[in-house]
XYZ file of C-alpha atoms in Angstrom:
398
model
C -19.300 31.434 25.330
C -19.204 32.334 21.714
C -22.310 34.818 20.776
C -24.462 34.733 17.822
C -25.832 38.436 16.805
C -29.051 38.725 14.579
C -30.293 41.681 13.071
C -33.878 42.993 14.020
C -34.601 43.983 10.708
C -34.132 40.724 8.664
C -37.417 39.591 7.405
C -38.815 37.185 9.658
C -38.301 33.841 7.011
C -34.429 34.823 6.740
C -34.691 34.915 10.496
C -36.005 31.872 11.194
C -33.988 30.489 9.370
C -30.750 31.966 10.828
C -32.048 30.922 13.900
C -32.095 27.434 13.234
C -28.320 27.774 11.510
C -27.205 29.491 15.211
C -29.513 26.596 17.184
C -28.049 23.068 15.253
C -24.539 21.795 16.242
C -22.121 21.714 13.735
C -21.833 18.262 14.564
C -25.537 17.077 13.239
C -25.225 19.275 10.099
C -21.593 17.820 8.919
C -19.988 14.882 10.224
C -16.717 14.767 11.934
C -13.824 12.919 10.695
C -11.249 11.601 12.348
C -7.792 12.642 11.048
C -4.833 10.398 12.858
C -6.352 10.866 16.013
C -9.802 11.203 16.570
C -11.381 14.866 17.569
C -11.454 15.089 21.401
C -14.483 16.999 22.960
C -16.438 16.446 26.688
C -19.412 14.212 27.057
C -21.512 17.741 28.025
C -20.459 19.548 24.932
C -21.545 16.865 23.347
C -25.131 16.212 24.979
C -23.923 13.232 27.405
C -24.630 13.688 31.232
C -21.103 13.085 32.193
C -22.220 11.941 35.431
C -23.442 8.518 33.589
C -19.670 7.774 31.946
C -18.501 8.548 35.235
C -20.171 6.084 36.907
C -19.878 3.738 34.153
C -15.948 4.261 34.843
C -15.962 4.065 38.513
C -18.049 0.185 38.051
C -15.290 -0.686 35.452
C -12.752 0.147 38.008
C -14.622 -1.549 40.586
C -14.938 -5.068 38.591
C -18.599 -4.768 37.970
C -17.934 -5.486 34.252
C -15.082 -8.061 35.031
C -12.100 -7.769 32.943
C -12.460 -4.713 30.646
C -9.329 -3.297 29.300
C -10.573 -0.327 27.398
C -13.827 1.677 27.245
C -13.707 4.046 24.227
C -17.233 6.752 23.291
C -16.984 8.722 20.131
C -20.232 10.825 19.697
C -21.000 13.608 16.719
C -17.464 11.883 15.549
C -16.004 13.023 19.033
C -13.984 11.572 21.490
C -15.948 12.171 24.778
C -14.460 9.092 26.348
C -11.265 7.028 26.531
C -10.185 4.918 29.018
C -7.701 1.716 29.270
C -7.997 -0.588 32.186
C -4.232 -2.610 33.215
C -4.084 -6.000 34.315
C -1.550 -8.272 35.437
C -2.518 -11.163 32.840
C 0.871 -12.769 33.731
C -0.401 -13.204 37.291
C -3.682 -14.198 35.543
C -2.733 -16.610 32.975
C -0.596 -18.355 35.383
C -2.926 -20.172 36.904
C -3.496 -21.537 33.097
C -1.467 -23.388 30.511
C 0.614 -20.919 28.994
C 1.979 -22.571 25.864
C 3.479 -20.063 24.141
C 1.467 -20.007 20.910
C -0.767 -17.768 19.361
C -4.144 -19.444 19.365
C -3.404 -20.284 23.374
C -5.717 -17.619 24.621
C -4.157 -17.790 27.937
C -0.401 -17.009 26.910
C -0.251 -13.053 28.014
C 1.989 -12.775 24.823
C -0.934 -13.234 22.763
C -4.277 -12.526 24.436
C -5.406 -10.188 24.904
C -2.644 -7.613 23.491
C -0.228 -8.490 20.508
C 2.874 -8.883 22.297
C 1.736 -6.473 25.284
C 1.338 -4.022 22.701
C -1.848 -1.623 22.429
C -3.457 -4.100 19.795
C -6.118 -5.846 21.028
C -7.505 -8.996 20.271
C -10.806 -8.877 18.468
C -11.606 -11.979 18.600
C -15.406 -12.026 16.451
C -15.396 -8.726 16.102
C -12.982 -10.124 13.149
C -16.065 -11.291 11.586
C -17.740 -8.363 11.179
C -14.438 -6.712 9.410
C -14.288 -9.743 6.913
C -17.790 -9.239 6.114
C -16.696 -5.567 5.233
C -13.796 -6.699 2.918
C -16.205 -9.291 1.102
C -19.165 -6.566 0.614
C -16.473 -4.235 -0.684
C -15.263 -7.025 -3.202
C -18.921 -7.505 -3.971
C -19.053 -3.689 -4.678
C -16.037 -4.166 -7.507
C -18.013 -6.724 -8.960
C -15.141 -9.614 -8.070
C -18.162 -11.417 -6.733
C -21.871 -11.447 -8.423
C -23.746 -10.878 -5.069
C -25.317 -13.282 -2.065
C -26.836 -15.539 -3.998
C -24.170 -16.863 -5.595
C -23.084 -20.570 -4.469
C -19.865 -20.394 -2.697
C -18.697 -23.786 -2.524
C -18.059 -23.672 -6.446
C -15.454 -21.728 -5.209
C -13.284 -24.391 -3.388
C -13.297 -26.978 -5.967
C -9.748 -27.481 -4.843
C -10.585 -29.084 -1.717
C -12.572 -31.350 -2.967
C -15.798 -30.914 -1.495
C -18.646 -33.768 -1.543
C -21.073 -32.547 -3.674
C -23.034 -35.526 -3.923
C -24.936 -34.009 -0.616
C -27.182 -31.411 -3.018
C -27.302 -29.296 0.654
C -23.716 -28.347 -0.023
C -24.582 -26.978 -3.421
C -27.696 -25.060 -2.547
C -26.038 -23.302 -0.016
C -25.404 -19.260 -0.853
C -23.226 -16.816 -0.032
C -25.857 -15.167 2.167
C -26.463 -18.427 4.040
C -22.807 -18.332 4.832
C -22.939 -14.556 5.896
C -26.041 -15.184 8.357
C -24.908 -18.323 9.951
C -27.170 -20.347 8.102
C -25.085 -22.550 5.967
C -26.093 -25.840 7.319
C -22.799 -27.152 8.106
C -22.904 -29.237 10.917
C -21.129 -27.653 13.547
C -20.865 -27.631 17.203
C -19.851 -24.442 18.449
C -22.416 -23.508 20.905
C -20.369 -24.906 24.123
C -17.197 -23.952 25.829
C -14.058 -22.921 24.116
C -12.516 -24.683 27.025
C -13.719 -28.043 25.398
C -11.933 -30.221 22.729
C -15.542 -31.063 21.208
C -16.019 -27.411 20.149
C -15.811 -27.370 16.710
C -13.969 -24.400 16.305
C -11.328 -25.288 18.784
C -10.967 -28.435 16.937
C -10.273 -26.341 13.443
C -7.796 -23.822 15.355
C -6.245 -27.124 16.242
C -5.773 -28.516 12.727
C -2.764 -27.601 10.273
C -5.331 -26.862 7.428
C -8.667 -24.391 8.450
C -10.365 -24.937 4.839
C -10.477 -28.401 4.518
C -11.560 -28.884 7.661
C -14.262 -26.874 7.645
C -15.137 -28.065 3.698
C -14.972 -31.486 4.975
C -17.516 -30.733 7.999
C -20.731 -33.044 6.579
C -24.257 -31.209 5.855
C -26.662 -31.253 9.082
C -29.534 -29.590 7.325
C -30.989 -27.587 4.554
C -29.433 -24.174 4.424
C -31.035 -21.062 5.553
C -33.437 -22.907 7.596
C -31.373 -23.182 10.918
C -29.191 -20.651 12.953
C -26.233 -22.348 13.868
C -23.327 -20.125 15.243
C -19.804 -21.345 12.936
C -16.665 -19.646 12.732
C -15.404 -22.406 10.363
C -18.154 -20.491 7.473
C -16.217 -16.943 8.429
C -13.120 -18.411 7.560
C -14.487 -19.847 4.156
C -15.798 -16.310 3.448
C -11.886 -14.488 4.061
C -10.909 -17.405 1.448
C -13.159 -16.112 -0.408
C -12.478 -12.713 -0.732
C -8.660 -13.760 -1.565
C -9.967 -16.802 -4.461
C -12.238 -13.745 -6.070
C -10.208 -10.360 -5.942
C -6.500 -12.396 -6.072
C -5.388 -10.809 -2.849
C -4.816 -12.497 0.378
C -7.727 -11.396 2.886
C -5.882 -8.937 4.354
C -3.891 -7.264 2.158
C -7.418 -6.683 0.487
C -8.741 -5.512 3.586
C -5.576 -2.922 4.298
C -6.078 -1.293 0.783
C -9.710 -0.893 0.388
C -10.626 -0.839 4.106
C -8.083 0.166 6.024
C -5.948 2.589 4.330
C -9.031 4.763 3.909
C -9.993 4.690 7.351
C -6.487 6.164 8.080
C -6.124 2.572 10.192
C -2.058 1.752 9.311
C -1.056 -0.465 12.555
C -2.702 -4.135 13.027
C -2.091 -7.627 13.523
C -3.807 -10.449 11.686
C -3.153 -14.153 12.600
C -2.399 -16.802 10.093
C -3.088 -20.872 10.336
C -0.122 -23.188 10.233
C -0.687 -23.186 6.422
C -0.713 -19.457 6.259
C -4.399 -18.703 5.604
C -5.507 -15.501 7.367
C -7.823 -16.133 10.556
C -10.682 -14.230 9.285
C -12.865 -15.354 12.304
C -11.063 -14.234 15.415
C -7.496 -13.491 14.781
C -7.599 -9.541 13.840
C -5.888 -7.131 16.530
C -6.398 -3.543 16.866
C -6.423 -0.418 18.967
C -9.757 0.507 21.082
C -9.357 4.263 18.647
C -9.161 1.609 15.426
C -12.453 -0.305 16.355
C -14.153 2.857 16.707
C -13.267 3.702 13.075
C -14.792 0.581 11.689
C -18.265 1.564 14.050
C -17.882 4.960 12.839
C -17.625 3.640 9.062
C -21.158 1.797 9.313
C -22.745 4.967 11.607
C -21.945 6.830 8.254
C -23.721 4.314 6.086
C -20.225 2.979 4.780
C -19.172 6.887 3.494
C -15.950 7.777 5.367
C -15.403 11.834 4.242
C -16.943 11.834 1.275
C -15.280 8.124 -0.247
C -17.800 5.699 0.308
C -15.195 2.616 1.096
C -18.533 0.075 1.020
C -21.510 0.451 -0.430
C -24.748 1.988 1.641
C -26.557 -0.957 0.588
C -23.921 -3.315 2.098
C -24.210 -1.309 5.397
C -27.748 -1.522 5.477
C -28.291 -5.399 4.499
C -25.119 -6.247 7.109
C -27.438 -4.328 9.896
C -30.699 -5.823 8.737
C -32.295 -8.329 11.480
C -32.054 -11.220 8.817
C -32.273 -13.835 11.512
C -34.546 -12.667 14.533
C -34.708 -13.856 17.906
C -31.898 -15.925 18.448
C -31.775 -15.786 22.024
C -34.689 -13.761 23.666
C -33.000 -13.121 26.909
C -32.244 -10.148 28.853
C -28.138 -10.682 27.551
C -29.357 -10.904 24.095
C -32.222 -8.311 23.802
C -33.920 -10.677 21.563
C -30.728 -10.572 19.032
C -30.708 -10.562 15.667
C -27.939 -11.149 12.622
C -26.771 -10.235 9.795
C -24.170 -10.356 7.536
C -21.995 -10.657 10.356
C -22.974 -8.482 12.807
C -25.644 -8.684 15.768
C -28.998 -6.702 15.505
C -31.092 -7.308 18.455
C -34.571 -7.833 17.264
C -36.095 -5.461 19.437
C -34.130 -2.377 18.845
C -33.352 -1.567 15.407
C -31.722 1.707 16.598
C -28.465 -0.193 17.916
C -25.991 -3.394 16.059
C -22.563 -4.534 17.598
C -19.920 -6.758 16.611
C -19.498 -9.135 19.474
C -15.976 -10.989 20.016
C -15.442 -13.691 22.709
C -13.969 -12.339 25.759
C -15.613 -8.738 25.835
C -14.892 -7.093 22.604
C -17.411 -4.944 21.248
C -18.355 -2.196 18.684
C -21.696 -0.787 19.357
C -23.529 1.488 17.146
C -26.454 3.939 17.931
C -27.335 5.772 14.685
C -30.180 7.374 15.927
C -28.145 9.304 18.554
C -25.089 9.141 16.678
C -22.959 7.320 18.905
C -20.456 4.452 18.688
C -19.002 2.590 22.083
C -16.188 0.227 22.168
C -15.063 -1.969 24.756
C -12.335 -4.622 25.101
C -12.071 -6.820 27.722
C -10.949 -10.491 28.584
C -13.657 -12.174 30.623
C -12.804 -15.890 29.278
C -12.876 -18.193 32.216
C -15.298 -17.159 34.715
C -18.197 -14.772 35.073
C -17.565 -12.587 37.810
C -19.550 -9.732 36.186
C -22.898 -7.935 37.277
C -23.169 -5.632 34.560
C -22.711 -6.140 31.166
C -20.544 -4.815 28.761
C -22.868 -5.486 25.699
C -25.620 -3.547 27.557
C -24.170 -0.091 28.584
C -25.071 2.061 25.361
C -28.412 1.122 25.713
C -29.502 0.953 29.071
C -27.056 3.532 30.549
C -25.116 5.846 27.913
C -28.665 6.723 25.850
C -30.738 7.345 28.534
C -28.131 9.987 29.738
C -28.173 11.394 26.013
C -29.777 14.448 24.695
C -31.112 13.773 21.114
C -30.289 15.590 18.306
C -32.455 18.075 16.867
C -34.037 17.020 13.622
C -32.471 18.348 10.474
């Protein structure tokens, strides 16, 4: 154990003070950065009973989350966790059609890994990242700000303006879910009636989802649509002149040191900006890590603080006061339960998560790919908060 020596004689303010320099982790007084690989440290040197992640391990292992593939806990910008789960999702998918294409989300080509690579499927989580690109091109000024009205942007597809719905809708109606579009997404994605099933279907993504009619005025109604997240990637590319995601690899991920993905494209070659982004477990801790750091990634800030802190901002409350849930929240993007301000995730279908704790300065990622039954008696979504925090010291106050 390293020891700190202090001189009797100092006066006692210098000593105090010295004190509290020997008695605060380096960790709370300067962030951590991940260089190519993140910092690797123990979940006791870093104020986590390790017993907990342990036992959080040993249920994974034992199928009491279902189908997780990776459980990943960075804490004081430290690895104190990392674990991948295999499956035999040949064996699995077989009992499925396995078309060989890449929205089938039972070919084990495709879903969950890239091409049995490490790159995982994101699924929504995909969402969250696109609403990171478009705050950043907000932040350059390619865009005014959220209260701009995005449909004047695709007056190539013709939309029906005569509705005045369409044209009152904003940019932060889009970004919150409340744009409404009618949509029908709340139902199986085993179902042809699910909207966005039908749009993954069609050859062209933006004029289906432009074509969707009006349902109500927007921002009144929460209505879950990945057809708006793909309108908001469009936009990013119609504003800044860059496709999605070669905007998102310069200003997002080349900062973030992130330099191996996979991004899905429609049969007209639009970037799927609502579910088609793969990347490592390490790689979706970056992105938590960007937004635990209020957008600042060593000393850049890649996206504004005010971005970060409208994106994580209970817009929308109480969307589904359940136990699952915990009374969640949205915002631009990503989920904000209600009743706990102190943790947001980004949520993908399947079991993909990025969950953020600022006030204990954690981030937890899971993948996973629970998609056709619910075996599960814990849940993913609730671990940081009912089972990692309680087993965590908190910091001292700076």
């Amino acid at each position: 154990m390293k020891k700190s020596y202090i001189n009797p004689s100092l006066p006692l303010i210098v000593l105090l003070l010295v004190i509290q320099s020997c008695s605060t982790p380096d960790s709370v007084r300067d962030p951590v950065w991940p260089d190519k690989q993140w910092a690797v440290s123990t979940p006791e040197e870093e104020g986590i009973d390790p017993v907990a992640i342990k036992a959080i391990h040993t249920d994974i292992n034992a199928g009491k989350y279902g189908l997780v593939d990776g459980f990943v806990l960075i804490r004081h910008g430290r690895m104190v966790a990392d674990y991948r789960y295999a499956h035999n999702y040949d064996s699995i998918a077989a009992a499925y059609d396995t078309t060989n294409h890449m929205f089938n989300y039972d070919h084990p080509a495709w879903h969950p890994y890239y091409q049995r690579s490490n790159l995982h499927t994101l699924q929504s989580v995909t969402k969250s990242v696109t609403s990171i690109a478009l705050g950043i091109a907000i932040d350059a000024g390619h865009i005014p700000g959220v209260d701009v009205q995005p449909m004047e942007f695709f007056h190539s597809y013709d939309p029906d303006f005569s509705d005045q719905r369409r044209t009152d809708m904003t940019l932060e109606d889009m970004l919150t879910m409340r744009s409404g579009i009618d949509w029908n997404e709340m139902t199986s994605y085993e179902l042809d009636e699910n909207s966005c099933i039908i749009m993954e279907k069609s050859n062209d993504w933006i004029q289906y989802v432009v074509n969707r009619p009006m349902r109500e005025q927007p921002g009144t109604r929460w209505d879950y649509n990945s057809g708006v997240s793909v309108l908001l990637g469009k936009l990013v590319g119609i504003s800044t002149g860059q496709r999605v995601d070669q905007w998102t690899e310069e200003r997002l991920f080349k900062p973030l040191g992130i330099t191996n993905y996979f991004w899905k494209t429609t049969p007209n070659e639009e970037v799927d900006t609502e579910g088609g982004l793969y990347l490592s477990a390490h790689d979706m801790a970056r992105l938590g890590y960007l937004f635990l750091r209020q957008g600042n990634w060593n000393g850049k800030q890649v996206v504004s603080k005010a971005w970060v802190e409208q994106s994580i901002k209970p817009t929308v409350k109480d969307i589904a006061p359940d136990n699952s849930t915990n009374n969640s929240g949205y915002g631009y993007q990503w989920w904000v339960p209600s009743t706990d301000p102190h943790i947001f995730s980004a949520v993908g279908y399947g079991g993909q998560l990025i969950l953020v704790a600022p006030a204990y300065d954690l981030v937890a990622v899971f993948t996973g790919w629970n998609i056709h039954y619910d075996n599960t008696s814990l849940s993913a979504r609730e671990a940081l908060a009912k089972r990692i925090i309680p087993a965590t010291t908190p910091d001292p106050a700076p």
